[in-house]
PDB file of C-alpha atoms in Angstrom:
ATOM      1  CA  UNK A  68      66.738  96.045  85.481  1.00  0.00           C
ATOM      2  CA  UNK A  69      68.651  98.668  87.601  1.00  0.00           C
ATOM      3  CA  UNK A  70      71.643 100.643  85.928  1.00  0.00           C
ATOM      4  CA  UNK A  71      74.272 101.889  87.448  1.00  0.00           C
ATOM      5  CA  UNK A  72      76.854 104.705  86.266  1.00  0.00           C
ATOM      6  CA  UNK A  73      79.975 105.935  88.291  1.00  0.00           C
ATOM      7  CA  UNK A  74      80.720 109.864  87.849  1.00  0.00           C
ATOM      8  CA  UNK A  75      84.105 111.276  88.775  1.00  0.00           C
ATOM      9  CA  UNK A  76      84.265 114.899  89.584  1.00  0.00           C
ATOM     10  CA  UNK A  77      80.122 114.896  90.257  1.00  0.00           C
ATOM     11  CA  UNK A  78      80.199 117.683  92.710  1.00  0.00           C
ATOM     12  CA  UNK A  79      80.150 120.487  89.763  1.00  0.00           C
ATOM     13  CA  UNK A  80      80.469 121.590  86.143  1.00  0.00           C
ATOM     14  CA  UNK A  81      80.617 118.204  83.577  1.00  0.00           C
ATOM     15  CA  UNK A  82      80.432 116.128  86.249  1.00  0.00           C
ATOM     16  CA  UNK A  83      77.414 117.007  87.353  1.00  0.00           C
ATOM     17  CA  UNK A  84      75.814 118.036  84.428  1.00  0.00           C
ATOM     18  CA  UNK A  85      76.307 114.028  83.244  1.00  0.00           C
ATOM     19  CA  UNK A  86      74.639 113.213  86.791  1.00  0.00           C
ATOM     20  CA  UNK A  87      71.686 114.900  85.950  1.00  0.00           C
ATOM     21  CA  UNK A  88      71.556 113.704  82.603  1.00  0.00           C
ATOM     22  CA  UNK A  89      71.839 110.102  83.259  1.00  0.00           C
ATOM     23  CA  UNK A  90      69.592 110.239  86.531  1.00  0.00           C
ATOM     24  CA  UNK A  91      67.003 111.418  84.047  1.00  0.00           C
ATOM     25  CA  UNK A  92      67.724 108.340  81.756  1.00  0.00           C
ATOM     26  CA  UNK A  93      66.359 106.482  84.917  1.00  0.00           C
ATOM     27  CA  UNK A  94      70.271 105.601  86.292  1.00  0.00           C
ATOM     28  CA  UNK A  95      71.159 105.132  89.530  1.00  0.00           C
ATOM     29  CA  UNK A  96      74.337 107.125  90.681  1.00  0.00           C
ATOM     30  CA  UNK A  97      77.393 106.350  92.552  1.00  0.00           C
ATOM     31  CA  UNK A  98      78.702 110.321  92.457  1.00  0.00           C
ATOM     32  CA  UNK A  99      82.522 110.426  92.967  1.00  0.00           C
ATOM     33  CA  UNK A 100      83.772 113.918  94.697  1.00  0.00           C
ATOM     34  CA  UNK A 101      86.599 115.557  97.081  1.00  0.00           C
ATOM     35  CA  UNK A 102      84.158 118.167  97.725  1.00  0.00           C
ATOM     36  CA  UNK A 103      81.650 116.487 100.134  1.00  0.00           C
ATOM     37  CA  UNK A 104      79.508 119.329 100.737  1.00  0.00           C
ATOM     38  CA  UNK A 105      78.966 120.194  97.458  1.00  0.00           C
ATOM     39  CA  UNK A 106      78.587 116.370  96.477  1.00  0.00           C
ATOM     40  CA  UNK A 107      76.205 116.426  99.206  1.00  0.00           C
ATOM     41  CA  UNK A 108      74.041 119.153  97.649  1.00  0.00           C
ATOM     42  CA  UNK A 109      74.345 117.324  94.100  1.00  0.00           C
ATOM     43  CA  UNK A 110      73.248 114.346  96.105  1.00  0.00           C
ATOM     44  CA  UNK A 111      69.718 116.275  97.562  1.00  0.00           C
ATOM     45  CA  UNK A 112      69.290 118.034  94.675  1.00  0.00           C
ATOM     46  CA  UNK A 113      69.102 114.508  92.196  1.00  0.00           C
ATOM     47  CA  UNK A 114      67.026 112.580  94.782  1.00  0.00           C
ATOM     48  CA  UNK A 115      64.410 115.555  94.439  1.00  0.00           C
ATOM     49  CA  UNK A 116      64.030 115.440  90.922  1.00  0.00           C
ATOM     50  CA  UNK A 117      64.876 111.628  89.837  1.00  0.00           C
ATOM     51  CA  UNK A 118      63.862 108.255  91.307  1.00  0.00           C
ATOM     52  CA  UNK A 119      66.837 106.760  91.396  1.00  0.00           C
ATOM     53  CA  UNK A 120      69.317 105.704  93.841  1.00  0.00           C
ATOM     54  CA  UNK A 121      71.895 107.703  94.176  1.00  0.00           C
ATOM     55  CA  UNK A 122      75.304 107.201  96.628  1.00  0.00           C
ATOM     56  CA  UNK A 123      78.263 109.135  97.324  1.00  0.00           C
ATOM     57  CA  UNK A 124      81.958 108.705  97.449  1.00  0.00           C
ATOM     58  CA  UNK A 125      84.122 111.414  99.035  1.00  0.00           C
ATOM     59  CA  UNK A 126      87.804 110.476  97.778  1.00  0.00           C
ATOM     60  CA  UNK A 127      90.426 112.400  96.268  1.00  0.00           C
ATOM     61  CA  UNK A 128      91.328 110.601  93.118  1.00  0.00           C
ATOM     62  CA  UNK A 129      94.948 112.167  93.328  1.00  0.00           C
ATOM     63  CA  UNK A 130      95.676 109.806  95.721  1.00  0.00           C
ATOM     64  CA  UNK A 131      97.763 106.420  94.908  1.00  0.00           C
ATOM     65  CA  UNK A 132      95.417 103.224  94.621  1.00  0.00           C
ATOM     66  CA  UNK A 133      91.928 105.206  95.275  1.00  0.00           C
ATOM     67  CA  UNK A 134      90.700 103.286  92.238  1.00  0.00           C
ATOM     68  CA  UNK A 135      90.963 100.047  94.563  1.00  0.00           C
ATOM     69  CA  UNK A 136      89.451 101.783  97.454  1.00  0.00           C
ATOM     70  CA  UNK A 137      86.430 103.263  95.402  1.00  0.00           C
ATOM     71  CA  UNK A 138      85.523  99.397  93.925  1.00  0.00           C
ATOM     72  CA  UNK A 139      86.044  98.160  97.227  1.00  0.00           C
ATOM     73  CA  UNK A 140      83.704 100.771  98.030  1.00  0.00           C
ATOM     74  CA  UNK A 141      80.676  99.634  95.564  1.00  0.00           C
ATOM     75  CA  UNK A 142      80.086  96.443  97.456  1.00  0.00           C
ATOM     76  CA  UNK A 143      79.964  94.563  93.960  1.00  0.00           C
ATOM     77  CA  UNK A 144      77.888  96.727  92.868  1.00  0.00           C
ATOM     78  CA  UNK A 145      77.456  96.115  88.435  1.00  0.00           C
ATOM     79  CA  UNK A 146      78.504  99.439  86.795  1.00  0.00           C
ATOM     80  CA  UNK A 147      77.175 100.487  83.671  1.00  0.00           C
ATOM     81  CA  UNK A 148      78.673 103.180  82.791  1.00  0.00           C
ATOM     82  CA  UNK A 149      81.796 104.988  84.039  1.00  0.00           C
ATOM     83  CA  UNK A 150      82.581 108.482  83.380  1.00  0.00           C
ATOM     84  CA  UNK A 151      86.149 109.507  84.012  1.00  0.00           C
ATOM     85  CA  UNK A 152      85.431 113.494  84.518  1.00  0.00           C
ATOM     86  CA  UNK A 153      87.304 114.601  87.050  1.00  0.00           C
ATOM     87  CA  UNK A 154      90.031 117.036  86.528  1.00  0.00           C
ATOM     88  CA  UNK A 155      92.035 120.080  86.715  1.00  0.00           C
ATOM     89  CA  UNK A 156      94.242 122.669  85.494  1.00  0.00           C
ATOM     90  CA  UNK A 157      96.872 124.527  86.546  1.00  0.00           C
ATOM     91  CA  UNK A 158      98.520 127.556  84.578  1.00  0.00           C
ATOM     92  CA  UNK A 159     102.015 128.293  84.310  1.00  0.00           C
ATOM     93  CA  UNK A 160     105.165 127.903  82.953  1.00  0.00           C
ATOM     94  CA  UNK A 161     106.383 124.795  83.270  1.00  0.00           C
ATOM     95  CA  UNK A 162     109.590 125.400  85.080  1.00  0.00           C
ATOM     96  CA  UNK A 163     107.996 127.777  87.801  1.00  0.00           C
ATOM     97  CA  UNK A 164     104.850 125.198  88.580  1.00  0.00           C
ATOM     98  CA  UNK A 165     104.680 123.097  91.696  1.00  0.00           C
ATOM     99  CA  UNK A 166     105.636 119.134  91.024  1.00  0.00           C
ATOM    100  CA  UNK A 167     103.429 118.319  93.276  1.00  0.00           C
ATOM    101  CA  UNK A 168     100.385 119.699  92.114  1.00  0.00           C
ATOM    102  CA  UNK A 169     101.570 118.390  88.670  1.00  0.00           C
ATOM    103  CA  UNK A 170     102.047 115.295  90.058  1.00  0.00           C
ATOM    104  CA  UNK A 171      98.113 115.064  91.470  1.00  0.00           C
ATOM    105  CA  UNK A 172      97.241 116.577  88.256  1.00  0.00           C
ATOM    106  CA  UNK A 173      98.652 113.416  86.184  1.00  0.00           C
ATOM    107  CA  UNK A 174      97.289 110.892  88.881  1.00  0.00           C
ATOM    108  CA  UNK A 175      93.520 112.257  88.348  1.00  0.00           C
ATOM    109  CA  UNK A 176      93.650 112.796  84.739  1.00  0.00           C
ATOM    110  CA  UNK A 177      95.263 109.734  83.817  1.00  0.00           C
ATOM    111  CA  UNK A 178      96.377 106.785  86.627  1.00  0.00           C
ATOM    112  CA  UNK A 179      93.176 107.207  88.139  1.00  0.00           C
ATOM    113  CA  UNK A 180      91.184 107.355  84.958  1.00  0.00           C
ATOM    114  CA  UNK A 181      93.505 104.109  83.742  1.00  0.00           C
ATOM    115  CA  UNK A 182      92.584 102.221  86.525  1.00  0.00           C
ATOM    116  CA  UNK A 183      89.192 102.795  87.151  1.00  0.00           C
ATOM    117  CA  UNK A 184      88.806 101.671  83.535  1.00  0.00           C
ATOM    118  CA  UNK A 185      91.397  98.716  83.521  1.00  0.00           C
ATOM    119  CA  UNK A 186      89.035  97.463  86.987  1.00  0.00           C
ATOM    120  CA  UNK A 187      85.647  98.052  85.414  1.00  0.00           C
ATOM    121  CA  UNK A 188      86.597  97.246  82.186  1.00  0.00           C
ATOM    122  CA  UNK A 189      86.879  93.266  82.303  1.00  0.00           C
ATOM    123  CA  UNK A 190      83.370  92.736  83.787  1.00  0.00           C
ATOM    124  CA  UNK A 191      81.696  94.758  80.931  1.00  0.00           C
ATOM    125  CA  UNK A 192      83.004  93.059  78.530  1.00  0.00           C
ATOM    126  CA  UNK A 193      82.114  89.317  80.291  1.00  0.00           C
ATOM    127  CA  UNK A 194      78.371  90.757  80.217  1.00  0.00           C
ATOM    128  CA  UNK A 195      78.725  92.298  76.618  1.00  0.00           C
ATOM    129  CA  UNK A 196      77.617  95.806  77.501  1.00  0.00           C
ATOM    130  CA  UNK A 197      78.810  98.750  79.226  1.00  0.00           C
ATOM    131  CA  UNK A 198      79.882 102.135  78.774  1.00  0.00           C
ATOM    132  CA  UNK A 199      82.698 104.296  79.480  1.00  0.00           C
ATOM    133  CA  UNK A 200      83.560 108.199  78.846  1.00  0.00           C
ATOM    134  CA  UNK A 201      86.542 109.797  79.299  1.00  0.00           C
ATOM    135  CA  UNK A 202      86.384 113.662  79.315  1.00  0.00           C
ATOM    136  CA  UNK A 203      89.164 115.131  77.458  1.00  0.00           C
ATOM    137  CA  UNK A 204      89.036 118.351  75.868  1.00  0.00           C
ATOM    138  CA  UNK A 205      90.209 120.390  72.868  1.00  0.00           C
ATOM    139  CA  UNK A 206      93.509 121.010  74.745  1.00  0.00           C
ATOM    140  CA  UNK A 207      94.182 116.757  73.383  1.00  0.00           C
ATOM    141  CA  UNK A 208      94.428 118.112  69.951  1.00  0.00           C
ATOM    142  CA  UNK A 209      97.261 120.647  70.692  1.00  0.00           C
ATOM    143  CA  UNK A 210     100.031 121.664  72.865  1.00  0.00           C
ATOM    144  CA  UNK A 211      99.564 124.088  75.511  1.00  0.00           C
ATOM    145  CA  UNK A 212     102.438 126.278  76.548  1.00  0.00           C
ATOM    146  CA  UNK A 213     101.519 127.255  79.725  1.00  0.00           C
ATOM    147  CA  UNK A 214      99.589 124.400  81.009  1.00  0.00           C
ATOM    148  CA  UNK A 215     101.785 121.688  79.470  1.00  0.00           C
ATOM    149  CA  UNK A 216     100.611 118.611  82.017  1.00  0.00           C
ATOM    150  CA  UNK A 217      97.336 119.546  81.419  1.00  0.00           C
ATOM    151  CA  UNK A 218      97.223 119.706  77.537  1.00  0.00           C
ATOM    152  CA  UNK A 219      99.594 116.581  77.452  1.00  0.00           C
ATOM    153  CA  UNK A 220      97.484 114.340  80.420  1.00  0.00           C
ATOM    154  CA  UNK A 221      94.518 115.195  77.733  1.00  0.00           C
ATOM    155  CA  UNK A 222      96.227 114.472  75.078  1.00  0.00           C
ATOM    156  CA  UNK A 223      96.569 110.962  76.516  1.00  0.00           C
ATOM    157  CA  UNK A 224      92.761 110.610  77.305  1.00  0.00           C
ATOM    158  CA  UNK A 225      91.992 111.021  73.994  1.00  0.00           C
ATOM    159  CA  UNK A 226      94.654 108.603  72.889  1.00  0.00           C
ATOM    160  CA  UNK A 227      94.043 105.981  75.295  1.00  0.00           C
ATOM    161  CA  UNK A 228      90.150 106.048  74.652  1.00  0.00           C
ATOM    162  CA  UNK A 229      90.275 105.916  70.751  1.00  0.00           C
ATOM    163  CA  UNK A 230      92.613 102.864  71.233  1.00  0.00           C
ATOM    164  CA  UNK A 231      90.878 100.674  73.869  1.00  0.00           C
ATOM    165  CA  UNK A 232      87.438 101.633  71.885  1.00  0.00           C
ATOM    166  CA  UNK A 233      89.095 100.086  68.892  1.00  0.00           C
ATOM    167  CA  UNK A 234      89.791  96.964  70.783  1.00  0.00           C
ATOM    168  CA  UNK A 235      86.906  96.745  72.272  1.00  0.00           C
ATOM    169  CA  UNK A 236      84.583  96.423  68.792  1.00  0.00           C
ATOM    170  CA  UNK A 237      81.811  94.018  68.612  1.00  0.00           C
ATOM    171  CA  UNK A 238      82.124  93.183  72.420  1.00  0.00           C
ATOM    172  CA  UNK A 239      78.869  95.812  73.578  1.00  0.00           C
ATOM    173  CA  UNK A 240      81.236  97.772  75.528  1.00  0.00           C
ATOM    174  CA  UNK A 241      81.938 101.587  73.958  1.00  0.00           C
ATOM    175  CA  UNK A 242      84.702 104.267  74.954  1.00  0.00           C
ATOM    176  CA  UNK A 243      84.237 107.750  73.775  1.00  0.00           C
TER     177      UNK A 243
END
């Protein structure tokens, strides 16, 4: 039977570390990038050294409603395992930062990450089995003058994922 698992943030670092990883545990790969060259290398490279499948979406998750667009995007395709990696940081004190970029910061760490859960979440648990990782970081544990949104959109990673993998007990599907 064919798995597949959806990375966010493929195109370097965690992201594609995890590619590699799970292309290697024999799953095909629906790699989820705003950098499409580099996604494009990450792309070559895994279809070298794996026989899997492996597709690419070019979207920038800081964008309202990409979520919808990227399952519209998999063509019904069953995900496995989804890997909410993509991210950011931005350094500064709080009152001198750009809203904007604080703004995009809190839609990739957490609306996107929400939703691309809250969509994939339902049909996991209907087949008993799935997977889904949310990258956080030791920032969750913490406050972080100087890169408040970050530290804080962490910080609600971490909480989110510890309380939806308590609901989720005895139903197959894990959060970490």
């Amino acid at each position: 039977m064919d798995k597949t698992a959806l990375i966010t943030g493929a195109a370097s670092g965690l992201g594609y570390e995890l590619s590699l990883l799970l292309a290697n545990d024999t799953y095909n790969l629906i790699l989820i990038d705003i950098d499409s060259e580099k996604l494009g290398l990450v792309k070559s490279k895994i279809k070298k050294l794996y026989n899997c499948k492996v597709d690419v979406l070019i979207k920038d998750l800081s964008k309202p409603d990409v979520a919808i667009e990227i399952i519209e995007a998999l063509n019904n395709v069953t995900i496995d395992v989804l890997v909410n990696n993509a991210g950011f940081g931005l350094f500064g004190s709080f009152n001198n930062t750009s809203w904007e970029r604080e703004l995009d910061m809190l839609h990739v760490h957490v609306i996107t990450s929400t939703h691309l859960t809250k969509l994939l979440i339902e049909s996991m648990v209907t087949r008993g089995s799935g997977k889904i990782l949310n990258i956080a970081s030791l920032a969750a544990f913490q406050p972080g003058p100087l890169m408040s949104i970050y530290y804080a959109s962490k910080s609600y990673l971490l909480s989110f994922s510890e309380a939806i993998a308590n609901e989720l007990k005895g139903t197959g599907v894990t959060v970490t």
